[in-house]
PDB file of C-alpha atoms in Angstrom:
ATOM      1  CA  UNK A1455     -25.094  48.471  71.179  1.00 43.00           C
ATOM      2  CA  UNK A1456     -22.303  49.363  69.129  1.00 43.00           C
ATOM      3  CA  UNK A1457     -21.798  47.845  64.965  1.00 44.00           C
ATOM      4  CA  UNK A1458     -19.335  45.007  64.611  1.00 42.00           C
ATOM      5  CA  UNK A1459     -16.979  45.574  62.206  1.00 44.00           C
ATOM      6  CA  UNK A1460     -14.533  43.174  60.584  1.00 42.00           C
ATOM      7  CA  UNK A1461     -10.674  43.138  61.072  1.00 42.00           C
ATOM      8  CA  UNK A1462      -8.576  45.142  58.732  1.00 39.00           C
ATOM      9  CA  UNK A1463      -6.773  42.113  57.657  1.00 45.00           C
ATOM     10  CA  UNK A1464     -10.103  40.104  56.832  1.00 42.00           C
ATOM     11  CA  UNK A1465     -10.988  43.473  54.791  1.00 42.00           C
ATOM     12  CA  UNK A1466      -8.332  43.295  52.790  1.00 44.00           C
ATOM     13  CA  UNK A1467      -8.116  39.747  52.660  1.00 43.00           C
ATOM     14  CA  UNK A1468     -11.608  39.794  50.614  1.00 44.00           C
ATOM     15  CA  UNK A1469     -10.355  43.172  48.797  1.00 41.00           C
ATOM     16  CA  UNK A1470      -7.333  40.918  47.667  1.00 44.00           C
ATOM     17  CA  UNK A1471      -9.907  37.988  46.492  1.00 43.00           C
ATOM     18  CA  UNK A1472     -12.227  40.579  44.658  1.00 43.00           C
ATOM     19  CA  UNK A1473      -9.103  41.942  42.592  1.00 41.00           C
ATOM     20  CA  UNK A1474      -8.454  38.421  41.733  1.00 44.00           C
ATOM     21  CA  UNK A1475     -11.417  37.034  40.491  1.00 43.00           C
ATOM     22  CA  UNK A1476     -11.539  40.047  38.041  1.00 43.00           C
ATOM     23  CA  UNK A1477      -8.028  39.570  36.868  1.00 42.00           C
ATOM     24  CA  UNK A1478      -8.128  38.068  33.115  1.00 42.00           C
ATOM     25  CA  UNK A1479      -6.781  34.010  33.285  1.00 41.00           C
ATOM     26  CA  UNK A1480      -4.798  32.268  31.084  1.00 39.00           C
ATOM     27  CA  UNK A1481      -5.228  28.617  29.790  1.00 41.00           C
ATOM     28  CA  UNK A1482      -2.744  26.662  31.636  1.00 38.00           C
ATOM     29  CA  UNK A1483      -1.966  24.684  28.429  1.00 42.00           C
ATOM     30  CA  UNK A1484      -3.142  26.757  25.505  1.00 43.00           C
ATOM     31  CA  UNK A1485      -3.030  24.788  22.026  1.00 47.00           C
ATOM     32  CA  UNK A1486      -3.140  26.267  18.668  1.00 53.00           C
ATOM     33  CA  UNK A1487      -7.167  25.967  16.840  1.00 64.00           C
ATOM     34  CA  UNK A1488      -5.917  23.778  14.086  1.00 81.00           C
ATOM     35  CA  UNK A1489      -3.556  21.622  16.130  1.00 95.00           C
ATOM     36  CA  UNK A1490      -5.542  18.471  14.221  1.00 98.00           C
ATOM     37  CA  UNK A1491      -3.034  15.794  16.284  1.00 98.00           C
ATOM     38  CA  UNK A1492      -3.396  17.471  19.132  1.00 97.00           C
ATOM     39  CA  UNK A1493      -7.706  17.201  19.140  1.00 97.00           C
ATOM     40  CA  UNK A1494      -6.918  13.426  18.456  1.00 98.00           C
ATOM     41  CA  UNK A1495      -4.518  12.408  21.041  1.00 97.00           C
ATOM     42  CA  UNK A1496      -6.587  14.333  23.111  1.00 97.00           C
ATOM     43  CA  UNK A1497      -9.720  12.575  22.097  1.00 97.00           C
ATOM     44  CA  UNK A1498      -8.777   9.448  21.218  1.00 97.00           C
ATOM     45  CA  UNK A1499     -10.517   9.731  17.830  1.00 98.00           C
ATOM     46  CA  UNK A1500     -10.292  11.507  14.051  1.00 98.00           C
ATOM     47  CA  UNK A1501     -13.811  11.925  12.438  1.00 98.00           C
ATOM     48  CA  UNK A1502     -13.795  11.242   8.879  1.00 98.00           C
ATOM     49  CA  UNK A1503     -15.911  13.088   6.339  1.00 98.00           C
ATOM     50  CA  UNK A1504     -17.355  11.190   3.742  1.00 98.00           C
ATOM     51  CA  UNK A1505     -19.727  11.171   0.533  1.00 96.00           C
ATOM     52  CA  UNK A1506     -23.021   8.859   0.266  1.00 94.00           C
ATOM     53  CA  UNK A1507     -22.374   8.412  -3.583  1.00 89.00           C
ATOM     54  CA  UNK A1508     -19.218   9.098  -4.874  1.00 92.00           C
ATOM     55  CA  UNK A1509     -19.007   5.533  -5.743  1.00 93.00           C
ATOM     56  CA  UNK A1510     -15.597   4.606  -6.465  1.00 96.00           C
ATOM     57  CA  UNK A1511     -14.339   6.699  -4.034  1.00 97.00           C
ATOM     58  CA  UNK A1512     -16.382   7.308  -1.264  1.00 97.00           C
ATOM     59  CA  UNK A1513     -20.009   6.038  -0.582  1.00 96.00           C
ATOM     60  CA  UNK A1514     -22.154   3.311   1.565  1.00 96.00           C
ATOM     61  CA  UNK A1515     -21.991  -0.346   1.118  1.00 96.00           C
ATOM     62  CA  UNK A1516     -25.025  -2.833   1.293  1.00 95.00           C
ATOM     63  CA  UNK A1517     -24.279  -2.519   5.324  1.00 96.00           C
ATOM     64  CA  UNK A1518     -24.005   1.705   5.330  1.00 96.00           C
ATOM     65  CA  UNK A1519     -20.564   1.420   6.068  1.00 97.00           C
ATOM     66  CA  UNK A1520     -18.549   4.176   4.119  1.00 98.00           C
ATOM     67  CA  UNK A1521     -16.106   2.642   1.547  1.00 98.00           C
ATOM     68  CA  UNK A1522     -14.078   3.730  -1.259  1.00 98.00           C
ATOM     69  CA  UNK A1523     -10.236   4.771  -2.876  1.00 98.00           C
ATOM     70  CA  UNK A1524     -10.542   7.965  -0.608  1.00 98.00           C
ATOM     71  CA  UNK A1525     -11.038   5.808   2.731  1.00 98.00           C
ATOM     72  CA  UNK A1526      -8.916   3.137   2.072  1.00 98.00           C
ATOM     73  CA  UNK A1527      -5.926   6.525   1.723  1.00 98.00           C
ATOM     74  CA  UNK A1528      -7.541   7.950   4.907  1.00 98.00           C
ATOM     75  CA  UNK A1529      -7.313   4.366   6.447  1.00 98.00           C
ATOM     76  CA  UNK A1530      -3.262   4.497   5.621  1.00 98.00           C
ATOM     77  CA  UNK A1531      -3.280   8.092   7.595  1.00 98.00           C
ATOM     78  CA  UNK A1532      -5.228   6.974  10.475  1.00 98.00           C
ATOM     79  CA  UNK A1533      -2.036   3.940  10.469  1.00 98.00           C
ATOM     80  CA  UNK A1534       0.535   6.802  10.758  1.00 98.00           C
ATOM     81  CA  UNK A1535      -1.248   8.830  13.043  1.00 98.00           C
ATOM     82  CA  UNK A1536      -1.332   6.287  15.788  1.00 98.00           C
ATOM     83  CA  UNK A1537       2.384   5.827  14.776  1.00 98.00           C
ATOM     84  CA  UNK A1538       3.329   9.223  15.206  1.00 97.00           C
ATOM     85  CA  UNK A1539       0.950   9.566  18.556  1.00 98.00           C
ATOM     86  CA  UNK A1540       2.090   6.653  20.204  1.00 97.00           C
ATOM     87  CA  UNK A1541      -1.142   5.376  20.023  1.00 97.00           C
ATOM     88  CA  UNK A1542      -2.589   1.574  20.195  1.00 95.00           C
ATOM     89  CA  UNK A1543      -5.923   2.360  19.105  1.00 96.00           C
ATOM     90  CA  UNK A1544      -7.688   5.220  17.348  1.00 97.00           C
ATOM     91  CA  UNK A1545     -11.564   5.291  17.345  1.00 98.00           C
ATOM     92  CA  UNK A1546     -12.558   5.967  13.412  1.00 98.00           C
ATOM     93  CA  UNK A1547     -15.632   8.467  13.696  1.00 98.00           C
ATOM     94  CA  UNK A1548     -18.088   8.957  10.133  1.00 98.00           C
ATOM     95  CA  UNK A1549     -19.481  12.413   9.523  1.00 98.00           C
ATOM     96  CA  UNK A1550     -21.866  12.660   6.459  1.00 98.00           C
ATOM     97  CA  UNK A1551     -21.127  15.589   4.180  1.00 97.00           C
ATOM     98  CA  UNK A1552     -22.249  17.243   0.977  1.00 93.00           C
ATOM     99  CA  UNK A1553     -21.023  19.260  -1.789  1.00 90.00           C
ATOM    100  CA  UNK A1554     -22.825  22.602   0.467  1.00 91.00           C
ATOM    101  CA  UNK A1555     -21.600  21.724   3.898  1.00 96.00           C
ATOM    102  CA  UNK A1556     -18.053  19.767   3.152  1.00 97.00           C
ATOM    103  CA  UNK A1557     -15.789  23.040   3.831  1.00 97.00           C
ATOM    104  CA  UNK A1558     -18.017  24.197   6.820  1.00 98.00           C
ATOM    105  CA  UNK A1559     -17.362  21.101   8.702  1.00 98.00           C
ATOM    106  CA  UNK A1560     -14.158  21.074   7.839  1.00 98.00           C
ATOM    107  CA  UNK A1561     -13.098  24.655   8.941  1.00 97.00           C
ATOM    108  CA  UNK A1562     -15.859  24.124  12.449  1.00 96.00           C
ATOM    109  CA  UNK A1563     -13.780  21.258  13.830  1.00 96.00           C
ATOM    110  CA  UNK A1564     -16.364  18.846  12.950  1.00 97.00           C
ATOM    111  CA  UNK A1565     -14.171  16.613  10.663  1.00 98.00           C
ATOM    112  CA  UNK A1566     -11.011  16.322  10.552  1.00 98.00           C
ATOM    113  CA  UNK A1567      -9.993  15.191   7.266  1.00 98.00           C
ATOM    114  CA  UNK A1568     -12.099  14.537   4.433  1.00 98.00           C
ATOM    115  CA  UNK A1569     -11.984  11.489   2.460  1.00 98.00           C
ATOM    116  CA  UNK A1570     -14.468  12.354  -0.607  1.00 97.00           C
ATOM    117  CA  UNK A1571     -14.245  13.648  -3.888  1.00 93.00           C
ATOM    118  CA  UNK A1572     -12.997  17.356  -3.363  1.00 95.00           C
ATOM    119  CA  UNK A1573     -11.716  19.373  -5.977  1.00 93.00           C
ATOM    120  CA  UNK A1574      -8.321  21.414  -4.661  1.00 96.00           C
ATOM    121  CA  UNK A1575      -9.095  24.881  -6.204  1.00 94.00           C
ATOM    122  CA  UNK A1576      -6.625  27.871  -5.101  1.00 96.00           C
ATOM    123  CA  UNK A1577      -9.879  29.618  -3.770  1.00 95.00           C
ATOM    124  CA  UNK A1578     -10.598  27.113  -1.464  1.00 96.00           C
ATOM    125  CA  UNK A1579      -7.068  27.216  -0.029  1.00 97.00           C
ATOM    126  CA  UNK A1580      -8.046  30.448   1.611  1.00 97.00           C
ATOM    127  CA  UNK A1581     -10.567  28.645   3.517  1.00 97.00           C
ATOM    128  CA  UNK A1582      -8.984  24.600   3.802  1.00 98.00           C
ATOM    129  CA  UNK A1583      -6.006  22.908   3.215  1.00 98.00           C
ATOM    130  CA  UNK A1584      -5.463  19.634   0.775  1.00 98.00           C
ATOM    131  CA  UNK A1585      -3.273  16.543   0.413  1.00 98.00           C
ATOM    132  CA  UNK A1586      -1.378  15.878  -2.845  1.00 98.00           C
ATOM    133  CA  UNK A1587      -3.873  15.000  -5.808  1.00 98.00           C
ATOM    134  CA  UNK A1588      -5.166  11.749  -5.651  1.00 98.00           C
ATOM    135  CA  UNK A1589      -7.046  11.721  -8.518  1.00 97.00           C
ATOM    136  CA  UNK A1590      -7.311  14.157 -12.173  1.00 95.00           C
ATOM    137  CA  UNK A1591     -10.119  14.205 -14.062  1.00 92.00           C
ATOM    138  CA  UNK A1592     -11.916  16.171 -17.195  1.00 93.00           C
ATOM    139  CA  UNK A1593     -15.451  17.648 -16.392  1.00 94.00           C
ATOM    140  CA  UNK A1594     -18.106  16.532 -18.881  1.00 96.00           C
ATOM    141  CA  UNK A1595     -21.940  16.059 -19.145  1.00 98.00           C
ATOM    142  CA  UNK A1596     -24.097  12.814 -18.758  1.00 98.00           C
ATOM    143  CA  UNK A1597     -26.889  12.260 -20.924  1.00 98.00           C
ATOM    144  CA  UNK A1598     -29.274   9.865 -22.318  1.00 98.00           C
ATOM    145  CA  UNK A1599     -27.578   8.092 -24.868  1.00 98.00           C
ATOM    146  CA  UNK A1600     -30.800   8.863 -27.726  1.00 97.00           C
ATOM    147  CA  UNK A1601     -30.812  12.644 -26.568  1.00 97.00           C
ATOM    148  CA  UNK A1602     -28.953  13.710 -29.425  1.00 97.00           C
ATOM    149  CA  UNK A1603     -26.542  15.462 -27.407  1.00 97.00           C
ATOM    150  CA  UNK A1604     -22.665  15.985 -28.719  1.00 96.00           C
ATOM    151  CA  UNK A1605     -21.969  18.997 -27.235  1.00 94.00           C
ATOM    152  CA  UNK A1606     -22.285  22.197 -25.244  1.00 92.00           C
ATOM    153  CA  UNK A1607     -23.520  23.603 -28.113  1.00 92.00           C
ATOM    154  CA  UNK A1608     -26.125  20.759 -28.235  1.00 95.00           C
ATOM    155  CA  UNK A1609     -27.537  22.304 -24.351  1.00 95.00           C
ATOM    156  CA  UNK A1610     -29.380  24.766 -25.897  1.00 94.00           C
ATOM    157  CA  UNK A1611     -32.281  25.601 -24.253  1.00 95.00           C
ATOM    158  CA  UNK A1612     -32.512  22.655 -22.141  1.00 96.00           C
ATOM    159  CA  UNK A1613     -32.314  21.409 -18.364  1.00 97.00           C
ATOM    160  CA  UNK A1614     -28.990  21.244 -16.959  1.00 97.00           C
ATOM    161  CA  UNK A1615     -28.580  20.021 -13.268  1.00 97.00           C
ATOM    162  CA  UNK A1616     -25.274  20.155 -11.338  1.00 96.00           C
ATOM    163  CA  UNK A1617     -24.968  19.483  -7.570  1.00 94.00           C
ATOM    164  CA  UNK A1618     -25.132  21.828  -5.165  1.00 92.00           C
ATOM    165  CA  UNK A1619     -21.806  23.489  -4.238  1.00 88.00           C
ATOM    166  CA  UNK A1620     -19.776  22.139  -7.283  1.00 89.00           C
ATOM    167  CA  UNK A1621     -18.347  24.111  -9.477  1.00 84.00           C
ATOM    168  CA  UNK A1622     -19.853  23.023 -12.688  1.00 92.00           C
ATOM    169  CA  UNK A1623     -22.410  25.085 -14.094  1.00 89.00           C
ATOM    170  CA  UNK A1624     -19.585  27.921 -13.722  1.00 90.00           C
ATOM    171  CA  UNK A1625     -17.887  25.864 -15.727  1.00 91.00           C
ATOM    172  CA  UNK A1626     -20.230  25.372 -18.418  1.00 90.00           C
ATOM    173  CA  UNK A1627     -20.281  29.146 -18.219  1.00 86.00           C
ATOM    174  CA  UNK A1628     -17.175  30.210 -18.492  1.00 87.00           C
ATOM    175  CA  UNK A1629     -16.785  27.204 -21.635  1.00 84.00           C
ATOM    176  CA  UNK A1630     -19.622  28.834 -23.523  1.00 78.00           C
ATOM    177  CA  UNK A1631     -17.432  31.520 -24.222  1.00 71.00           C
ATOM    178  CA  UNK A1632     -19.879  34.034 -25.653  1.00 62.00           C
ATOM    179  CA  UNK A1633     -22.278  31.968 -27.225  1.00 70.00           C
ATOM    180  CA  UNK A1634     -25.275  32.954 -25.431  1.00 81.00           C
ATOM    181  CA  UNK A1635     -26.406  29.532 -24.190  1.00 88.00           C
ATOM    182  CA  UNK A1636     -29.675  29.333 -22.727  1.00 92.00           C
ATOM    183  CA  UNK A1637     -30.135  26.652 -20.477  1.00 94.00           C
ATOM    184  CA  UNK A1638     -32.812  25.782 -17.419  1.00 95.00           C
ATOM    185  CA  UNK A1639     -30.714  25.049 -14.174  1.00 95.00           C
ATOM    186  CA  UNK A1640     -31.269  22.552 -12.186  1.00 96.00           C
ATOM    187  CA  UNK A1641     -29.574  21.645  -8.695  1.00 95.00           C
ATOM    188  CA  UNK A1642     -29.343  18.137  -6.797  1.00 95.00           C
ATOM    189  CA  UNK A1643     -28.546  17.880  -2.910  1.00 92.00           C
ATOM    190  CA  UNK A1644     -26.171  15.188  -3.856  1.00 92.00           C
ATOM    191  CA  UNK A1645     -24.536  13.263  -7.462  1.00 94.00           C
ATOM    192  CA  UNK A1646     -27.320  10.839  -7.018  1.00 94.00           C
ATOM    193  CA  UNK A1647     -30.257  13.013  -6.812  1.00 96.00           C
ATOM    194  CA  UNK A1648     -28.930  15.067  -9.754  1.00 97.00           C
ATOM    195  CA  UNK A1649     -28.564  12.092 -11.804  1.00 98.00           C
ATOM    196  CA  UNK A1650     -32.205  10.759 -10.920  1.00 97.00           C
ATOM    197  CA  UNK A1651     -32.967  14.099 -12.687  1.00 98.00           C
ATOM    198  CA  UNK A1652     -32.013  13.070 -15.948  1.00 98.00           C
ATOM    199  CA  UNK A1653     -33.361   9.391 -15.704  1.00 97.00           C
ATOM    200  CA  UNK A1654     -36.455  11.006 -15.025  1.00 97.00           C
ATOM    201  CA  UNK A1655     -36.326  13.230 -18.119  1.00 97.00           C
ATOM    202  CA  UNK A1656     -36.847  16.477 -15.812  1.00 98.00           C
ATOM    203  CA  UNK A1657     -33.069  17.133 -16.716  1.00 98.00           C
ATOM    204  CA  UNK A1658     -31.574  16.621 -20.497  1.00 98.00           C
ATOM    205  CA  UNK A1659     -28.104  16.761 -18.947  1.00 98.00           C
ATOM    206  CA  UNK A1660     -25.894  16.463 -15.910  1.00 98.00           C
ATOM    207  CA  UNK A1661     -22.271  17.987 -15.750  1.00 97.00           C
ATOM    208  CA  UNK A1662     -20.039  16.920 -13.547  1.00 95.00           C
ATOM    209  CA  UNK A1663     -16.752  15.258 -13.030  1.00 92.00           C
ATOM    210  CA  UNK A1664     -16.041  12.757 -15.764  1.00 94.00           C
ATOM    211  CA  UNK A1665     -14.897   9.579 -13.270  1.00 93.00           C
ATOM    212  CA  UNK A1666     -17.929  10.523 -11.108  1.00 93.00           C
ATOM    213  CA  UNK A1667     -20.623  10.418 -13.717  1.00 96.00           C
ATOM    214  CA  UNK A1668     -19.183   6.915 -14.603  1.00 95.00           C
ATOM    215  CA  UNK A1669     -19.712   6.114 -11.252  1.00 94.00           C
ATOM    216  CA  UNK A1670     -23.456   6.871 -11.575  1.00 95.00           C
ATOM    217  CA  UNK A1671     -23.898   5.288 -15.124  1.00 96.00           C
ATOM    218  CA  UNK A1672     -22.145   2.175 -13.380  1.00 93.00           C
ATOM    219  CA  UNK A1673     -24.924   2.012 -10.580  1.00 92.00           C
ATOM    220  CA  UNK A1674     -27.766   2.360 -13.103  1.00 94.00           C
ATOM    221  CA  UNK A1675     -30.740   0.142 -13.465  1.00 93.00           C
ATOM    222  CA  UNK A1676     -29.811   0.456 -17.278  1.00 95.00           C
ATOM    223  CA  UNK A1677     -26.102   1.423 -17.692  1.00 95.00           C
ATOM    224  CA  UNK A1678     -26.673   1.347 -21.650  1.00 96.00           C
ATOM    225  CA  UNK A1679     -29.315   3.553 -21.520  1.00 98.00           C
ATOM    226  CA  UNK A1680     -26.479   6.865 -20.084  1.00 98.00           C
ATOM    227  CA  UNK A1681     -23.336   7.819 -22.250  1.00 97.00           C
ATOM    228  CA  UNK A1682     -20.478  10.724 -21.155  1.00 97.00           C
ATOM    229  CA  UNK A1683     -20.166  13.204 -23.675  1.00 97.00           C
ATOM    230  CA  UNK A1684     -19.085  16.601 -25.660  1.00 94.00           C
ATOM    231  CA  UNK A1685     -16.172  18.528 -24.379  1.00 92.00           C
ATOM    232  CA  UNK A1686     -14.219  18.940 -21.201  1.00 93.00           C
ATOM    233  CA  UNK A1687     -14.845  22.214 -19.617  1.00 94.00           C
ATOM    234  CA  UNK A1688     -11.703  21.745 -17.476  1.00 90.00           C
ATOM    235  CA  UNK A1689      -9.142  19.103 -15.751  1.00 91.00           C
ATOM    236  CA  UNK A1690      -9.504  18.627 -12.202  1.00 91.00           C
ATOM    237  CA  UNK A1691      -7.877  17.258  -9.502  1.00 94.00           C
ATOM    238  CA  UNK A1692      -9.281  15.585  -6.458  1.00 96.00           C
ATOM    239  CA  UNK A1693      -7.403  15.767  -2.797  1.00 98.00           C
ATOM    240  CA  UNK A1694      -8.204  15.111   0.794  1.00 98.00           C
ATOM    241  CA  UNK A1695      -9.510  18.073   2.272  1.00 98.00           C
ATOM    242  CA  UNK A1696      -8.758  19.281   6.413  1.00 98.00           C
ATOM    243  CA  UNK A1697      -8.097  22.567   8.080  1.00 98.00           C
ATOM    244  CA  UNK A1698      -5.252  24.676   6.793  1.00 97.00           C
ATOM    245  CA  UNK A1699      -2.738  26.439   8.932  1.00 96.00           C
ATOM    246  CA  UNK A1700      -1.840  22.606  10.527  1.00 98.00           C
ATOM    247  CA  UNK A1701       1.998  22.372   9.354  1.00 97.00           C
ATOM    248  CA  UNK A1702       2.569  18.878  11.367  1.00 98.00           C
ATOM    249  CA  UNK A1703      -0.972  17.194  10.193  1.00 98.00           C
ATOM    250  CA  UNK A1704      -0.485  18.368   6.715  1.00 98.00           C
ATOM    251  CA  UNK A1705       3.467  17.097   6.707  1.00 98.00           C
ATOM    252  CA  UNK A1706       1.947  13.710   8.049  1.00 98.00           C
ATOM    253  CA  UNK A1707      -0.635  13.637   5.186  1.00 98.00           C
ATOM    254  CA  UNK A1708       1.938  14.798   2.370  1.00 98.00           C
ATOM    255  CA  UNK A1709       4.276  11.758   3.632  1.00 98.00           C
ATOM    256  CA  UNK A1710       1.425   9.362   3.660  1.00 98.00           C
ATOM    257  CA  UNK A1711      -0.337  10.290   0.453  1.00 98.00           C
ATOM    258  CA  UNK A1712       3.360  10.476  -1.133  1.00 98.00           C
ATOM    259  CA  UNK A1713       4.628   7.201  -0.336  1.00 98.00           C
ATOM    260  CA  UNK A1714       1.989   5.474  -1.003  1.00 98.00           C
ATOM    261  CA  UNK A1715       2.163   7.076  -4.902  1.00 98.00           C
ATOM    262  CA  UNK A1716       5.821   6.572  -4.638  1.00 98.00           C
ATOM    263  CA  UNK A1717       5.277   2.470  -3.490  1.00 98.00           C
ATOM    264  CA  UNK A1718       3.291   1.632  -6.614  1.00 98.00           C
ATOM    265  CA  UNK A1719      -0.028   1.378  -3.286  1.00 98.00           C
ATOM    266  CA  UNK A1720      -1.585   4.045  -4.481  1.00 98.00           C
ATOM    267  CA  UNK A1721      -1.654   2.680  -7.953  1.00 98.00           C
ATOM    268  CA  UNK A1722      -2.872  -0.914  -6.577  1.00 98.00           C
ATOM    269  CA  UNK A1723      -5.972   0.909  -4.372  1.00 98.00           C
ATOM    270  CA  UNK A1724      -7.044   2.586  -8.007  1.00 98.00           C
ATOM    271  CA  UNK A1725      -7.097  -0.573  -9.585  1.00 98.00           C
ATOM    272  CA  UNK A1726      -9.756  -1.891  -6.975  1.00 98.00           C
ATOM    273  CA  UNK A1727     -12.028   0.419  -6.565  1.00 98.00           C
ATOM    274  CA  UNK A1728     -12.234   1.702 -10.473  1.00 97.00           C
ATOM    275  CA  UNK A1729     -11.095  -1.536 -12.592  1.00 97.00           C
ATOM    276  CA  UNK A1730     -12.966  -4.231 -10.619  1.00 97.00           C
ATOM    277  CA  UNK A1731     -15.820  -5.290  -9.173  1.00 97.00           C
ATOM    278  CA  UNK A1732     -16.858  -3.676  -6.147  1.00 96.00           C
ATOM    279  CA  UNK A1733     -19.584  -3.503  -3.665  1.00 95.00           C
ATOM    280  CA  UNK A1734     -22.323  -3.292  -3.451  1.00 93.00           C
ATOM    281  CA  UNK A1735     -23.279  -4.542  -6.216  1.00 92.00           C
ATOM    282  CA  UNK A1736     -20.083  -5.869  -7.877  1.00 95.00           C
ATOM    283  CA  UNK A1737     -20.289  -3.049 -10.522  1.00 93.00           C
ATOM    284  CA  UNK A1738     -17.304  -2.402 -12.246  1.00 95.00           C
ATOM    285  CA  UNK A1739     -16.885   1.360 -12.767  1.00 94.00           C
ATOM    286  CA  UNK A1740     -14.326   0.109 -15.810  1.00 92.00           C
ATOM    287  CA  UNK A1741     -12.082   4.184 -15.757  1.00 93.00           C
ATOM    288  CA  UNK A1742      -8.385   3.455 -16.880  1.00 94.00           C
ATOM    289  CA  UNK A1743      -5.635   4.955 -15.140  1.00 95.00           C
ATOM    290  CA  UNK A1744      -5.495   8.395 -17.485  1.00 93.00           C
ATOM    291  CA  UNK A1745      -2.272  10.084 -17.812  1.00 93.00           C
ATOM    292  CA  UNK A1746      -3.464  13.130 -15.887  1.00 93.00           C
ATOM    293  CA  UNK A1747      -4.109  10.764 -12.860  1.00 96.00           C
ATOM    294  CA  UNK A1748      -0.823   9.112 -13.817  1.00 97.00           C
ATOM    295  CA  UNK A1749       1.303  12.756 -13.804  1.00 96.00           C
ATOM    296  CA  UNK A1750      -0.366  12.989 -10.506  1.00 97.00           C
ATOM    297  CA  UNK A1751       1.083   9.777  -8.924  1.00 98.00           C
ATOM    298  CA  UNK A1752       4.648  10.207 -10.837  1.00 98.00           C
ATOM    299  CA  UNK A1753       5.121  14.200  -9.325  1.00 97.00           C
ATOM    300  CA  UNK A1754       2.773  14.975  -6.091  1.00 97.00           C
ATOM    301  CA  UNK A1755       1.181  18.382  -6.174  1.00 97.00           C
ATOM    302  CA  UNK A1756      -1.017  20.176  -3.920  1.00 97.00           C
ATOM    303  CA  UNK A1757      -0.476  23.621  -5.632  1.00 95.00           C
ATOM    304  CA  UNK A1758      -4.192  23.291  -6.849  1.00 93.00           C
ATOM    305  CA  UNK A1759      -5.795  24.829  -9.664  1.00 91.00           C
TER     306      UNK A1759
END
């Protein structure tokens, strides 16, 4: 019995399907990575990055809702977001984040803007991009108000703790200029767990942001017992934090963060959250506008340091 064989035309019908499927395809509607509004229209959603105890600016209330100056400024974004989207209603997503991960999530798409305590350095501009300063501050140390302790010079040989993935211990470094200083390094997942170190006595000191440690002493079951002291090691600014390369979300952050210091808002929003009581437990963190903060509000900057 003879072979069947198929037509020519079916033969090159399937040649003609073969060639196709192993032609490269192209996205019908390709969008740049960091296209930030883009992932939110398309979602329906931003996901905010916040701290657990950066009280004052962004941490938990007595219902684990984050709260803070840094929201409340993220809050005015997520208003001109849905403005410039055309959208009624944005869903407000909460990611967690730490002084280690903060820039990881960030740069991965996991959160879109950050709305913590972030220092803008010009190395971490490679990596992220930041609003206008929302906040200066001098780096000092913590320590129990009978330790005897005046000054770096005072650290000698003892425990220092910083958190993880702050830049303060290279600080402390680079401030002790020469002098040899000894001291036993300690690290703390988060500001919290580095101060417990020191009201524990397994740490004589804790540097860190000035504004941040009064946060801490504010929250303590004896505020008296903690005093900020000896030198700065360095002003510092604070920003919102979100992926760089993003022209349009950064303009729409610049303009929102700018206005607001412009209005006399952003001026209002510091008053509440570091001259009065606030929750959870009414604590006032009592940290005058300084004129660093001040410069900040008069001339917005995101050059950095």
């Amino acid at each position: 019995m003879p072979q069947l064989r198929p037509s020519l035309s079916i033969a090159a019908a399937a040649f003609a399907l073969a060639l196709a499927a192993l032609a490269p395809t192209a996205p019908a509607q390709a969008q740049p990575a960091n296209d930030t509004l883009a992932k939110i229209k398309a979602s329906g959603a931003i996901t905010f990055g916040y701290r657990e105890a950066s009280f004052g600016f962004s941490y938990l209330d007595a219902n684990l809702k984050p709260v803070g100056y840094s929201i409340e400024i993220c809050n005015r974004i997520v208003d001109a977001v849905k403005t410039e989207l055309k959208l009624p209603a944005l869903d407000i997503k909460y990611q967690a984040v730490t002084s280690a991960n903060r820039i990881p999530l960030v740069q991965n798409g996991t959160v879109d803007i950050e709305c913590g305590s972030t220092t803008n350095l010009v190395e971490r501009q490679s990596q992220v991009a930041f609003s206008p300063d929302i906040f200066r501050y001098n780096v000092r140390t913590l320590v129990k108000a009978d330790s005897g302790i005046k000054s770096i010079a005072d650290l000698q040989g003892k425990t220092v703790v910083t958190t993880a993935g702050t830049t303060s211990f290279r600080l402390l470094r680079a401030a002790d200029k020469g002098r040899s200083l000894e001291v036993n390094q300690l690290s703390g997942k988060d500001h919290t767990d580095s101060f417990l170190l020191v009201e524990s006595g397994r740490a004589q000191a804790f540097v860190l942001d000035d504004i941040l440690l009064a946060g801490q002493i504010a929250n303590a079951r004896n505020p008296k017992d903690f005093v900020i002291t000896g030198e700065s090691l360095r002003t510092e600014n604070q920003s919102l934090m979100f992926r760089k390369d993003d022209p349009a979300f950064k303009a729409l952050v610049d303009r929102v963060v700018s206005g607001m210091m412009k209005s006399g808002e952003m001026e209002k929003l510091y008053s509440k959250w570091f001259m009065s009581p606030i929750p959870p437990k009414g604590i006032n963190i009592n940290y005058p506008l300084n004129a660093e903060t001040k410069e900040a509000f008069a001339n917005p900057s995101s050059k950095g340091i």
